[in-house]
Amino acid sequence: MVTTRTNLTTRRYRGRAEAVSLIGIHTMEAPEGSQTAENVAAYFQRVDASSQWTVDDDSRVRVVADEDTAWTLPGANARSLNIEIAGYARQTAADWADAFSLKALNIAALCAAEWCKKYDIPVRRLTDAQIRSKAKGFAGHVDVNRVYKKSSHWDPGPNFPWTYFLGLVSKHLDALGGGKPVPAPANPGWDNRGYSTAWISTQQAKLNRLGYDLVVDGKRGPATIAATKSFQATYRLTQDGIPGPATAKKLDAAVAARAKAKHHRRTTTAPTHVYAGIGTKRGRLLPKGYPFTVVNGSGTKFGKTWWVQTTAGNWVRGAKTTKTKTATKKKG
């Protein structure tokens, strides 16, 4: 449930000098919190800055009317509508994938979808050339600054999940009944759906620990999509092939469980008897807790040998060590 509030500021220009063609995306450079949208809206009452919407994980606050011009995107204020999202430009892909950010992105996408329908704006991120030519679409503060060089802002940051966000905008737009969807790439080969290559690489490595055979290249291609869907099916997750937060959390649990199972298999065959001997002969029983390691292999080693009896009753050669302690040992 999204709560919509209004806290209009006088820090804006009345009316518009140009037709609306650009939706600007920003980060507030403020911490995640359920009152951040309200707090930043209040902040816009006393500073020379503003935005149409401020958004956090459960609410959006109207600060400037669509028909008026906010003071937030130098070089493109006259033609832009702007959304401030709780968080920071420095956020990592994992930060953008946390529960708070996913909710905030969804609310921001709803705001944007309403504008796309109202002003017939296509759901696409603009290139520098398109920004310069005043084409319709979306841009980050950093994109507009790169073109017009009017400020040093770099939000929403290099890890902002553009593809994921624009996908949310398209879904809301469909629900609202109209608009221009994201154009399909000609032949992308791979699509990370807004997640960074570092995030995808991490999930690929986890899948490989579970027995999949993927190239860890940070690209969500056909093989990664298939492996992700297979894992999602096994753990009853939505089978969309996207290694998002829910899938990543389940991957962590599965990897940890597998590691624990391997450790359990090792300890269940731990030796219970350790003897010192000469050559192939077993000698005296060593005291409980005596350090040793098992040596795999076959053949006879002459000289001093440590003989180990496993829980399965087998005798194998071992080697004395000062680092590894045995499991409980007792006389048979």
Short mmCIF file of C-alpha atoms in Angstrom, two decimals:
data_model
loop_
_atom_site.label_atom_id
_atom_site.label_comp_id
_atom_site.label_asym_id
_atom_site.label_seq_id
_atom_site.Cartn_x
_atom_site.Cartn_y
_atom_site.Cartn_z
CA MET A 1 0.00 0.00 0.00
CA VAL A 2 1.50 3.34 -1.10
CA THR A 3 0.75 6.40 1.00
CA THR A 4 0.54 9.63 -1.02
CA ARG A 5 1.03 12.93 0.75
CA THR A 6 1.30 16.57 -0.37
CA ASN A 7 3.74 19.18 0.95
CA LEU A 8 4.02 21.80 -1.77
CA THR A 9 6.99 24.14 -1.72
CA THR A 10 7.44 27.70 -2.97
CA ARG A 11 10.95 26.76 -4.14
CA ARG A 12 9.92 26.40 -7.77
CA TYR A 13 8.93 28.39 -10.87
CA ARG A 14 5.25 28.75 -11.67
CA GLY A 15 4.30 27.23 -15.02
CA ARG A 16 6.61 25.85 -17.69
CA ALA A 17 8.75 27.40 -20.41
CA GLU A 18 8.84 24.14 -22.40
CA ALA A 19 6.67 21.08 -22.92
CA VAL A 20 7.43 18.11 -20.65
CA SER A 21 9.67 15.56 -22.37
CA LEU A 22 12.10 14.27 -19.73
CA ILE A 23 11.72 12.26 -16.51
CA GLY A 24 14.71 12.84 -14.23
CA ILE A 25 15.81 10.21 -11.70
CA HIS A 26 17.73 11.24 -8.57
CA THR A 27 18.87 9.90 -5.23
CA MET A 28 18.18 12.04 -2.15
CA GLU A 29 21.64 11.43 -0.68
CA ALA A 30 19.74 10.63 2.50
CA PRO A 31 19.52 7.38 4.48
CA GLU A 32 16.90 4.72 3.88
CA GLY A 33 13.98 5.15 6.25
CA SER A 34 10.19 5.12 6.30
CA GLN A 35 10.12 8.91 6.94
CA THR A 36 12.82 9.91 4.46
CA ALA A 37 10.36 11.06 1.77
CA GLU A 38 8.55 13.23 4.30
CA ASN A 39 11.80 14.59 5.76
CA VAL A 40 13.26 15.56 2.39
CA ALA A 41 9.95 17.11 1.32
CA ALA A 42 10.17 19.28 4.46
CA TYR A 43 13.79 20.09 3.63
CA PHE A 44 12.65 21.37 0.21
CA GLN A 45 10.57 23.99 2.04
CA ARG A 46 13.67 25.87 3.20
CA VAL A 47 16.39 25.37 0.55
CA ASP A 48 16.68 26.48 -3.06
CA ALA A 49 16.00 23.01 -4.45
CA SER A 50 12.90 20.90 -5.10
CA SER A 51 11.41 18.00 -7.02
CA GLN A 52 7.96 16.85 -8.12
CA TRP A 53 8.09 13.71 -5.94
CA THR A 54 10.10 12.40 -3.01
CA VAL A 55 9.89 8.63 -2.52
CA ASP A 56 10.85 6.08 0.12
CA ASP A 57 9.78 2.47 0.76
CA ASP A 58 6.16 3.12 1.76
CA SER A 59 5.21 6.63 0.65
CA ARG A 60 5.54 9.37 -1.92
CA VAL A 61 5.23 13.09 -1.21
CA ARG A 62 4.15 15.64 -3.81
CA VAL A 63 6.41 18.69 -3.52
CA VAL A 64 5.95 20.48 -6.88
CA ALA A 65 2.93 20.23 -9.18
CA ASP A 66 3.45 18.78 -12.67
CA GLU A 67 2.44 22.11 -14.19
CA ASP A 68 5.24 23.94 -12.34
CA THR A 69 9.02 23.79 -12.74
CA ALA A 70 11.13 22.23 -9.98
CA TRP A 71 14.65 23.39 -9.17
CA THR A 72 16.52 20.11 -9.47
CA LEU A 73 17.97 19.43 -12.94
CA PRO A 74 20.01 22.39 -14.26
CA GLY A 75 20.02 22.48 -18.03
CA ALA A 76 16.72 20.60 -18.26
CA ASN A 77 14.49 21.98 -15.48
CA ALA A 78 12.11 23.62 -17.93
CA ARG A 79 11.16 20.36 -19.64
CA SER A 80 11.59 17.78 -16.88
CA LEU A 81 9.60 16.07 -14.15
CA ASN A 82 11.75 14.70 -11.34
CA ILE A 83 11.72 11.97 -8.70
CA GLU A 84 13.98 11.89 -5.64
CA ILE A 85 14.49 8.34 -4.31
CA ALA A 86 15.69 7.64 -0.76
CA GLY A 87 19.28 6.41 -0.80
CA TYR A 88 22.69 7.35 -2.17
CA ALA A 89 24.46 7.49 -5.53
CA ARG A 90 27.25 5.39 -3.98
CA GLN A 91 24.98 2.38 -3.48
CA THR A 92 26.16 -0.97 -4.80
CA ALA A 93 24.05 -3.33 -6.88
CA ALA A 94 23.38 -5.31 -3.69
CA ASP A 95 22.25 -2.12 -1.94
CA TRP A 96 19.78 -1.42 -4.75
CA ALA A 97 18.55 -5.00 -4.43
CA ASP A 98 17.71 -4.82 -0.72
CA ALA A 99 14.08 -4.89 0.43
CA PHE A 100 13.87 -1.14 1.09
CA SER A 101 15.24 -0.12 -2.31
CA LEU A 102 13.04 -2.56 -4.22
CA LYS A 103 9.95 -1.05 -2.60
CA ALA A 104 11.18 2.51 -3.22
CA LEU A 105 11.96 1.70 -6.86
CA ASN A 106 8.46 0.31 -7.30
CA ILE A 107 6.85 3.49 -5.96
CA ALA A 108 9.13 5.67 -8.09
CA ALA A 109 8.20 3.55 -11.12
CA LEU A 110 4.51 4.19 -10.41
CA CYS A 111 5.13 7.95 -10.36
CA ALA A 112 7.02 7.71 -13.64
CA ALA A 113 4.38 5.50 -15.29
CA GLU A 114 1.70 8.05 -14.52
CA TRP A 115 3.77 10.69 -16.30
CA CYS A 116 4.49 8.40 -19.26
CA LYS A 117 0.78 8.02 -19.82
CA LYS A 118 -0.04 11.69 -19.19
CA TYR A 119 2.70 13.14 -21.42
CA ASP A 120 3.15 10.27 -23.89
CA ILE A 121 6.76 9.61 -22.81
CA PRO A 122 8.39 6.35 -23.99
CA VAL A 123 9.94 4.10 -21.37
CA ARG A 124 13.58 4.34 -22.36
CA ARG A 125 16.84 5.75 -21.03
CA LEU A 126 18.09 8.53 -23.27
CA THR A 127 21.54 8.74 -24.83
CA ASP A 128 23.57 11.95 -24.61
CA ALA A 129 22.58 12.82 -28.16
CA GLN A 130 18.90 12.30 -27.37
CA ILE A 131 19.16 14.46 -24.25
CA ARG A 132 20.81 17.17 -26.31
CA SER A 133 18.10 16.97 -28.98
CA LYS A 134 15.37 17.11 -26.29
CA ALA A 135 13.94 13.70 -27.16
CA LYS A 136 11.38 12.14 -24.82
CA GLY A 137 12.48 9.61 -22.24
CA PHE A 138 14.34 9.06 -18.95
CA ALA A 139 17.72 10.28 -17.69
CA GLY A 140 19.64 10.37 -14.46
CA HIS A 141 20.99 13.58 -12.99
CA VAL A 142 24.45 12.36 -13.99
CA ASP A 143 23.36 11.97 -17.63
CA VAL A 144 22.05 15.54 -17.88
CA ASN A 145 25.17 16.89 -16.17
CA ARG A 146 27.36 15.05 -18.65
CA VAL A 147 25.59 16.88 -21.48
CA TYR A 148 25.12 20.35 -20.00
CA LYS A 149 27.84 20.40 -17.31
CA LYS A 150 25.72 22.51 -14.97
CA SER A 151 26.58 20.74 -11.69
CA SER A 152 28.72 17.97 -10.20
CA HIS A 153 25.89 15.63 -9.20
CA TRP A 154 26.35 11.99 -10.24
CA ASP A 155 23.16 10.41 -8.98
CA PRO A 156 21.49 7.99 -9.16
CA GLY A 157 24.94 6.36 -9.42
CA PRO A 158 26.67 3.78 -11.62
CA ASN A 159 24.89 0.81 -10.03
CA PHE A 160 21.35 2.12 -10.38
CA PRO A 161 19.31 -0.79 -11.86
CA TRP A 162 18.01 0.99 -14.95
CA THR A 163 16.75 -2.06 -16.80
CA TYR A 164 14.95 -3.38 -13.74
CA PHE A 165 13.48 0.04 -12.96
CA LEU A 166 12.25 0.68 -16.49
CA GLY A 167 10.72 -2.80 -16.47
CA LEU A 168 8.74 -1.79 -13.38
CA VAL A 169 7.64 1.40 -15.13
CA SER A 170 6.37 -0.66 -18.09
CA LYS A 171 4.41 -2.96 -15.77
CA HIS A 172 2.73 -0.02 -14.05
CA LEU A 173 2.07 1.58 -17.41
CA ASP A 174 0.35 -1.58 -18.64
CA ALA A 175 -1.78 -1.59 -15.51
CA LEU A 176 -2.68 2.05 -16.12
CA GLY A 177 -3.74 1.16 -19.64
CA GLY A 178 -1.38 2.70 -22.11
CA GLY A 179 1.91 4.25 -23.10
CA LYS A 180 5.05 3.36 -24.97
CA PRO A 181 6.95 0.33 -23.61
CA VAL A 182 10.68 -0.22 -23.60
CA PRO A 183 11.89 -1.03 -27.14
CA ALA A 184 13.29 -4.57 -27.33
CA PRO A 185 17.06 -4.72 -27.91
CA ALA A 186 18.01 -5.81 -31.42
CA ASN A 187 20.07 -8.81 -30.26
CA PRO A 188 21.43 -8.28 -26.77
CA GLY A 189 22.83 -11.80 -26.18
CA TRP A 190 22.61 -11.15 -22.46
CA ASP A 191 20.57 -8.90 -20.21
CA ASN A 192 21.38 -8.38 -16.54
CA ARG A 193 17.99 -6.78 -15.89
CA GLY A 194 19.65 -3.84 -14.14
CA TYR A 195 22.01 -5.86 -11.94
CA SER A 196 25.75 -5.18 -12.16
CA THR A 197 28.19 -7.72 -13.61
CA ALA A 198 29.69 -8.07 -10.11
CA TRP A 199 26.29 -9.09 -8.70
CA ILE A 200 25.65 -11.60 -11.52
CA SER A 201 29.18 -13.03 -11.15
CA THR A 202 28.57 -13.64 -7.44
CA GLN A 203 25.34 -15.51 -8.13
CA GLN A 204 26.99 -17.54 -10.94
CA ALA A 205 29.74 -18.61 -8.52
CA LYS A 206 27.11 -19.73 -5.99
CA LEU A 207 25.29 -21.76 -8.65
CA ASN A 208 28.58 -23.44 -9.57
CA ARG A 209 29.10 -24.44 -5.92
CA LEU A 210 25.78 -26.23 -6.17
CA GLY A 211 26.88 -28.29 -9.16
CA TYR A 212 26.03 -26.06 -12.12
CA ASP A 213 28.67 -25.42 -14.76
CA LEU A 214 28.62 -21.72 -15.66
CA VAL A 215 31.23 -19.33 -16.94
CA VAL A 216 31.55 -16.70 -14.22
CA ASP A 217 31.54 -13.66 -16.48
CA GLY A 218 28.88 -11.44 -14.92
CA LYS A 219 26.58 -11.82 -17.92
CA ARG A 220 23.04 -13.13 -17.56
CA GLY A 221 22.98 -15.12 -20.78
CA PRO A 222 21.01 -18.23 -21.79
CA ALA A 223 23.06 -20.65 -19.66
CA THR A 224 22.79 -18.48 -16.55
CA ILE A 225 19.07 -17.95 -17.11
CA ALA A 226 18.50 -21.71 -17.50
CA ALA A 227 20.55 -22.53 -14.38
CA THR A 228 18.77 -19.86 -12.37
CA LYS A 229 15.34 -21.11 -13.46
CA SER A 230 16.34 -24.67 -12.56
CA PHE A 231 17.44 -23.56 -9.09
CA GLN A 232 14.29 -21.47 -8.65
CA ALA A 233 12.12 -24.46 -9.61
CA THR A 234 13.90 -26.67 -7.07
CA TYR A 235 13.30 -24.18 -4.27
CA ARG A 236 9.80 -23.14 -5.36
CA LEU A 237 10.70 -19.59 -6.30
CA THR A 238 9.29 -17.57 -9.19
CA GLN A 239 10.97 -19.05 -12.28
CA ASP A 240 11.98 -15.85 -14.07
CA GLY A 241 15.68 -16.60 -14.51
CA ILE A 242 16.61 -13.40 -12.65
CA PRO A 243 19.00 -13.89 -9.69
CA GLY A 244 17.37 -11.14 -7.64
CA PRO A 245 17.35 -10.69 -3.86
CA ALA A 246 15.02 -13.61 -3.04
CA THR A 247 16.98 -16.01 -5.26
CA ALA A 248 20.32 -14.74 -3.93
CA LYS A 249 19.15 -15.30 -0.35
CA LYS A 250 18.06 -18.85 -1.15
CA LEU A 251 21.37 -19.46 -2.96
CA ASP A 252 23.27 -18.40 0.17
CA ALA A 253 21.23 -20.83 2.26
CA ALA A 254 21.71 -23.67 -0.22
CA VAL A 255 25.48 -23.13 -0.45
CA ALA A 256 25.75 -23.04 3.36
CA ALA A 257 23.67 -26.22 3.68
CA ARG A 258 25.83 -28.00 1.10
CA ALA A 259 29.02 -26.99 2.92
CA LYS A 260 27.56 -28.20 6.22
CA ALA A 261 26.57 -31.51 4.66
CA LYS A 262 30.10 -32.02 3.30
CA HIS A 263 31.55 -31.29 6.73
CA HIS A 264 29.11 -33.74 8.30
CA ARG A 265 30.12 -36.47 5.86
CA ARG A 266 33.76 -35.92 6.78
CA THR A 267 33.15 -36.01 10.51
CA THR A 268 30.91 -39.08 10.43
CA THR A 269 33.86 -41.13 9.14
CA ALA A 270 36.30 -39.60 11.62
CA PRO A 271 38.80 -42.00 13.21
CA THR A 272 38.04 -43.32 16.66
CA HIS A 273 41.27 -45.27 17.34
CA VAL A 274 44.84 -44.10 16.79
CA TYR A 275 47.84 -46.36 17.27
CA ALA A 276 51.58 -45.82 16.95
CA GLY A 277 53.41 -48.59 15.18
CA ILE A 278 56.46 -49.66 13.24
CA GLY A 279 56.16 -50.54 9.57
CA THR A 280 52.92 -52.43 9.02
CA LYS A 281 52.47 -53.37 12.68
CA ARG A 282 50.13 -51.60 15.04
CA GLY A 283 51.56 -50.73 18.43
CA ARG A 284 50.31 -48.92 21.51
CA LEU A 285 47.03 -47.03 21.67
CA LEU A 286 47.63 -43.28 21.78
CA PRO A 287 45.84 -41.11 24.34
CA LYS A 288 42.51 -39.45 23.65
CA GLY A 289 42.83 -36.21 21.67
CA TYR A 290 46.27 -37.05 20.27
CA PRO A 291 46.86 -34.94 17.11
CA PHE A 292 47.11 -36.70 13.77
CA THR A 293 45.99 -36.47 10.13
CA VAL A 294 44.96 -39.26 7.80
CA VAL A 295 47.24 -39.86 4.81
CA ASN A 296 45.48 -41.21 1.73
CA GLY A 297 47.21 -43.65 -0.62
CA SER A 298 48.48 -47.17 -0.60
CA GLY A 299 51.74 -49.05 -0.16
CA THR A 300 53.97 -49.79 2.80
CA LYS A 301 55.99 -47.13 4.53
CA PHE A 302 58.82 -48.39 6.70
CA GLY A 303 59.81 -46.57 9.83
CA LYS A 304 57.46 -45.04 12.33
CA THR A 305 53.80 -45.13 11.20
CA TRP A 306 50.57 -43.89 12.74
CA TRP A 307 47.77 -46.35 12.29
CA VAL A 308 44.19 -45.05 12.32
CA GLN A 309 41.02 -47.09 12.66
CA THR A 310 37.96 -45.36 11.19
CA THR A 311 34.37 -45.69 12.36
CA ALA A 312 33.85 -48.08 9.45
CA GLY A 313 36.45 -50.39 11.00
CA ASN A 314 39.09 -49.81 8.31
CA TRP A 315 42.75 -49.25 9.14
CA VAL A 316 44.62 -46.58 7.23
CA ARG A 317 47.99 -44.95 7.56
CA GLY A 318 48.14 -41.54 9.19
CA ALA A 319 50.75 -38.93 10.03
CA LYS A 320 51.51 -37.13 13.27
CA THR A 321 50.72 -33.40 13.31
CA THR A 322 50.59 -30.63 15.87
CA LYS A 323 47.70 -28.81 14.21
CA THR A 324 44.83 -31.25 13.75
CA LYS A 325 43.10 -32.96 16.67
CA THR A 326 41.23 -36.19 16.22
CA ALA A 327 37.64 -37.00 17.11
CA THR A 328 37.05 -38.88 20.36
CA LYS A 329 39.26 -41.95 20.62
CA LYS A 330 38.71 -44.90 22.87
CA LYS A 331 39.86 -48.45 23.24
CA GLY A 332 37.96 -50.97 21.21
#
